[in-house]
PDB file of C-alpha atoms in Angstrom:
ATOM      1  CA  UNK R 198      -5.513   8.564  11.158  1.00  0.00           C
ATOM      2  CA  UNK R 199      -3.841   6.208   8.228  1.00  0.00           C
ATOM      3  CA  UNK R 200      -6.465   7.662   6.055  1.00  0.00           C
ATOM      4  CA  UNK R 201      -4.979  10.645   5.474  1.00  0.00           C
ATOM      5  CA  UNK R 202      -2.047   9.207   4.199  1.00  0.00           C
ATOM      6  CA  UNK R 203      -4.083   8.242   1.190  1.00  0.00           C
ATOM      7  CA  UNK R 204      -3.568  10.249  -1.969  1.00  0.00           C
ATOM      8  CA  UNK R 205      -4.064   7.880  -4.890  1.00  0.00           C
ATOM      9  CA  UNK R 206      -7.471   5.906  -5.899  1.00  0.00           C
ATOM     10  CA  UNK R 207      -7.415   2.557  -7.276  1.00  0.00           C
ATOM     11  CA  UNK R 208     -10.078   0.718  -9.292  1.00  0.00           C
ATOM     12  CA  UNK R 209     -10.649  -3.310  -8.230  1.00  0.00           C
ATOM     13  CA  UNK R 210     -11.309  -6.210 -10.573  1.00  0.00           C
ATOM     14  CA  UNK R 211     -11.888  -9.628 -10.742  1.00  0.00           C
ATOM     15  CA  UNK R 212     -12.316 -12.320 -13.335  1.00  0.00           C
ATOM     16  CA  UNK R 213     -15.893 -13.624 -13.095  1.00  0.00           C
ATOM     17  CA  UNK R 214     -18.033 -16.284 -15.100  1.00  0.00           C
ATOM     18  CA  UNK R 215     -19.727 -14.335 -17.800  1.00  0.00           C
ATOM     19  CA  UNK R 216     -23.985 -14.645 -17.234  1.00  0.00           C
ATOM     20  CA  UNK R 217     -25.039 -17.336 -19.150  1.00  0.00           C
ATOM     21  CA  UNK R 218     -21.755 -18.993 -19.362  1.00  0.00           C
ATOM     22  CA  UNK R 219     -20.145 -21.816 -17.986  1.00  0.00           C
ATOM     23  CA  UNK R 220     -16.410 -21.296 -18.846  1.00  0.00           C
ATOM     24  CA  UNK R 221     -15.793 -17.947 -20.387  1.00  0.00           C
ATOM     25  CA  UNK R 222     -14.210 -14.964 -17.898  1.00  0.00           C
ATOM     26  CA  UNK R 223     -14.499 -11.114 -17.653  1.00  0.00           C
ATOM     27  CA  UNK R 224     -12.901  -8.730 -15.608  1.00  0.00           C
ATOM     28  CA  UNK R 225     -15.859  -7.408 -13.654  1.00  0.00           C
ATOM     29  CA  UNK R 226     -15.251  -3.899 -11.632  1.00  0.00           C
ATOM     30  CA  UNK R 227     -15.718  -5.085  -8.271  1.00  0.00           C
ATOM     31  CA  UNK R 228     -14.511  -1.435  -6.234  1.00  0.00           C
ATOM     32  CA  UNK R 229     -14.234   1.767  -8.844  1.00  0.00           C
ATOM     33  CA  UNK R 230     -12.743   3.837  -6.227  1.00  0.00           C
ATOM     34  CA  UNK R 231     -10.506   2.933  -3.394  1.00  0.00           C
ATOM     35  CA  UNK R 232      -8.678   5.466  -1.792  1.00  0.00           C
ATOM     36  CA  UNK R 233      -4.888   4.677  -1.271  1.00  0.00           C
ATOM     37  CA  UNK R 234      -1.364   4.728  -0.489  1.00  0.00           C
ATOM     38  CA  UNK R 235       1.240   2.943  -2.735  1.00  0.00           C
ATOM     39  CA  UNK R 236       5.228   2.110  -1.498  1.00  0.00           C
ATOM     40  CA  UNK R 237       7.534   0.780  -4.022  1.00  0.00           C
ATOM     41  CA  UNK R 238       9.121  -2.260  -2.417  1.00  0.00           C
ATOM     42  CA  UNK R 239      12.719  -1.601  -4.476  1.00  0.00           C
ATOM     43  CA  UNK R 240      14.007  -1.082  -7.960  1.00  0.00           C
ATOM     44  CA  UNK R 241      14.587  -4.633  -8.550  1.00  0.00           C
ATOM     45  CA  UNK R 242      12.260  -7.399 -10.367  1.00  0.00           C
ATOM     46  CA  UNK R 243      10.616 -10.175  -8.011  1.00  0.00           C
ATOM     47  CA  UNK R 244       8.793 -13.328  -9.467  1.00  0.00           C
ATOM     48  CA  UNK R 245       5.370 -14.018  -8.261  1.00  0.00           C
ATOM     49  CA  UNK R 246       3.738 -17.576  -7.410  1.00  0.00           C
ATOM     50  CA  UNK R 247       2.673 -17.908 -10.710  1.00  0.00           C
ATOM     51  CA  UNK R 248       5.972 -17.349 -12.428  1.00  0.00           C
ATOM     52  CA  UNK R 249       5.760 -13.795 -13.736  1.00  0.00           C
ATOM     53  CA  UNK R 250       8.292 -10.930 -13.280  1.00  0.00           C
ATOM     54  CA  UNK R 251       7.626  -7.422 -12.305  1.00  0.00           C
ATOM     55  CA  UNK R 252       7.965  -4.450  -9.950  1.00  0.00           C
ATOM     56  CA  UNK R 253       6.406  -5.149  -6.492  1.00  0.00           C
ATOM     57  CA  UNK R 254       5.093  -2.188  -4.501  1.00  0.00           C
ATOM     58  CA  UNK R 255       2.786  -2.398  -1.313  1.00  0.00           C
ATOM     59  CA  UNK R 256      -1.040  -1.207  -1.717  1.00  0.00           C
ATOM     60  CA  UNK R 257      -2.373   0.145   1.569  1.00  0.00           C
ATOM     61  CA  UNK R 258      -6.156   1.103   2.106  1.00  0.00           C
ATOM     62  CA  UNK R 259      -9.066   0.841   4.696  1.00  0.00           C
ATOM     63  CA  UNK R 260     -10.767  -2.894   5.024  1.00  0.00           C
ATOM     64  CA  UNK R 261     -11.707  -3.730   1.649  1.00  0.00           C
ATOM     65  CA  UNK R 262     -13.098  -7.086  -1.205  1.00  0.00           C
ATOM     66  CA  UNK R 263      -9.703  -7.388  -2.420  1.00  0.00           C
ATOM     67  CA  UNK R 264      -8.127 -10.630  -3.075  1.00  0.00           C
ATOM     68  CA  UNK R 265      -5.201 -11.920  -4.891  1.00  0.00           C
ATOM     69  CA  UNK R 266      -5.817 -12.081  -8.135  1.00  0.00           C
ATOM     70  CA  UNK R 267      -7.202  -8.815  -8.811  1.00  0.00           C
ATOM     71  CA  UNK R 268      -6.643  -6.463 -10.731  1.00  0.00           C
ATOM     72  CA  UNK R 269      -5.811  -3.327  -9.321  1.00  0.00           C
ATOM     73  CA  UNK R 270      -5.431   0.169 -11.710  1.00  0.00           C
ATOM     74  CA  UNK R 271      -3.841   3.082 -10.204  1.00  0.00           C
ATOM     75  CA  UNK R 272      -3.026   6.038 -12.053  1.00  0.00           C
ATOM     76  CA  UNK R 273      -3.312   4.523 -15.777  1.00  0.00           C
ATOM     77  CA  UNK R 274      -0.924   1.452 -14.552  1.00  0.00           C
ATOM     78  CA  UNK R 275      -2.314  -2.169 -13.971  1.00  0.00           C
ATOM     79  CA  UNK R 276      -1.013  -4.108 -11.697  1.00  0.00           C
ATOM     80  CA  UNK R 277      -2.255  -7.580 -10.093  1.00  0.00           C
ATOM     81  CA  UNK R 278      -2.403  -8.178  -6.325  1.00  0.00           C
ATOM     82  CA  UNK R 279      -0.216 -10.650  -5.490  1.00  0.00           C
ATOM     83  CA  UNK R 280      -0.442 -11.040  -1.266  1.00  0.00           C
ATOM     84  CA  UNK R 281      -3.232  -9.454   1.305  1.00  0.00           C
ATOM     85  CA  UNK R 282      -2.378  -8.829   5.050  1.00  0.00           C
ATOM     86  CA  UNK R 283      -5.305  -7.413   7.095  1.00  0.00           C
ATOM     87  CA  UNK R 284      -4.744  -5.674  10.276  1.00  0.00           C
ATOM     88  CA  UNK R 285      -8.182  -5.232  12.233  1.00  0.00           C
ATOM     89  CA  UNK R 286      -8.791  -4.360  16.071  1.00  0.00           C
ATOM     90  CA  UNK R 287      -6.475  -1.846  15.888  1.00  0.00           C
ATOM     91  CA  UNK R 288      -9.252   1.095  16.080  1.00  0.00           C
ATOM     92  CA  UNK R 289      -7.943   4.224  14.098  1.00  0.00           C
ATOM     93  CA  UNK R 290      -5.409   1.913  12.075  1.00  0.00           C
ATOM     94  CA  UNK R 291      -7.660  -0.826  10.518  1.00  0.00           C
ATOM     95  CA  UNK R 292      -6.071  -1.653   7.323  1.00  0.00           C
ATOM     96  CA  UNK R 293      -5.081  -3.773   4.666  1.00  0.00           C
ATOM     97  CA  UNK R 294      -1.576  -4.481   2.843  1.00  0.00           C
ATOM     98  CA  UNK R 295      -1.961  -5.263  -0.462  1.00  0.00           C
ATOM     99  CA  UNK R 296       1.509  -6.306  -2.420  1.00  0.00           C
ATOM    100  CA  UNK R 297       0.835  -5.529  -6.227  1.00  0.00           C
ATOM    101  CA  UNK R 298       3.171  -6.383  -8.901  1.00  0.00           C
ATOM    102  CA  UNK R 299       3.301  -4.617 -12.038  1.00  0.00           C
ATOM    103  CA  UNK R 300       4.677  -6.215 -15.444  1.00  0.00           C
ATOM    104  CA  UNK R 301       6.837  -4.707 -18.174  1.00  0.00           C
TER     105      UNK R 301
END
């Protein structure tokens, strides 16, 4: 089973409206503990959509609320998710890819 590949746990957030606002933002724990597997994609910088530099590495866990956007904390580092692939129908091997980028 993929599962058992997992050996790190990752903590989810996302930016949400604070209650009783209309414009201010918070990151709001959305998953405290998802149990993991993280890949380094290579030693070298890649820019995201948005512009920023950093060290991508691929995220893989079970079916999960993730989207890009998030941010994702693993091990003490932050990191935000920068592309989601979800493989489902595939039994055993349900999963999602999660590329996170990490910033200097």
């Amino acid at each position: 089973m993929i599962f058992d590949f997992y050996n790190q746990t990752a903590k989810v957030e996302r930016m949400t409206i604070i209650t009783g606002s209309t414009t201010k933002k918070e990151w709001t724990t959305i998953i405290n503990s998802q149990p993991c597997l993280v890949q380094p994609q290579g030693n070298n910088d890649n820019q995201d959509g948005q512009g920023a530099f950093g060290k991508a590495s691929l995220m893989i866990c079970d079916i999960a609320d993730i989207q890009e956007g998030d941010k994702i904390t693993i091990g003490g580092n932050a990191y935000r998710a920068t592309g989601l692939k979800r493989y489902e129908g595939y039994g055993d091997i349900d999963h999602l890819e999660v590329e996170i980028t990490t910033f200097k």
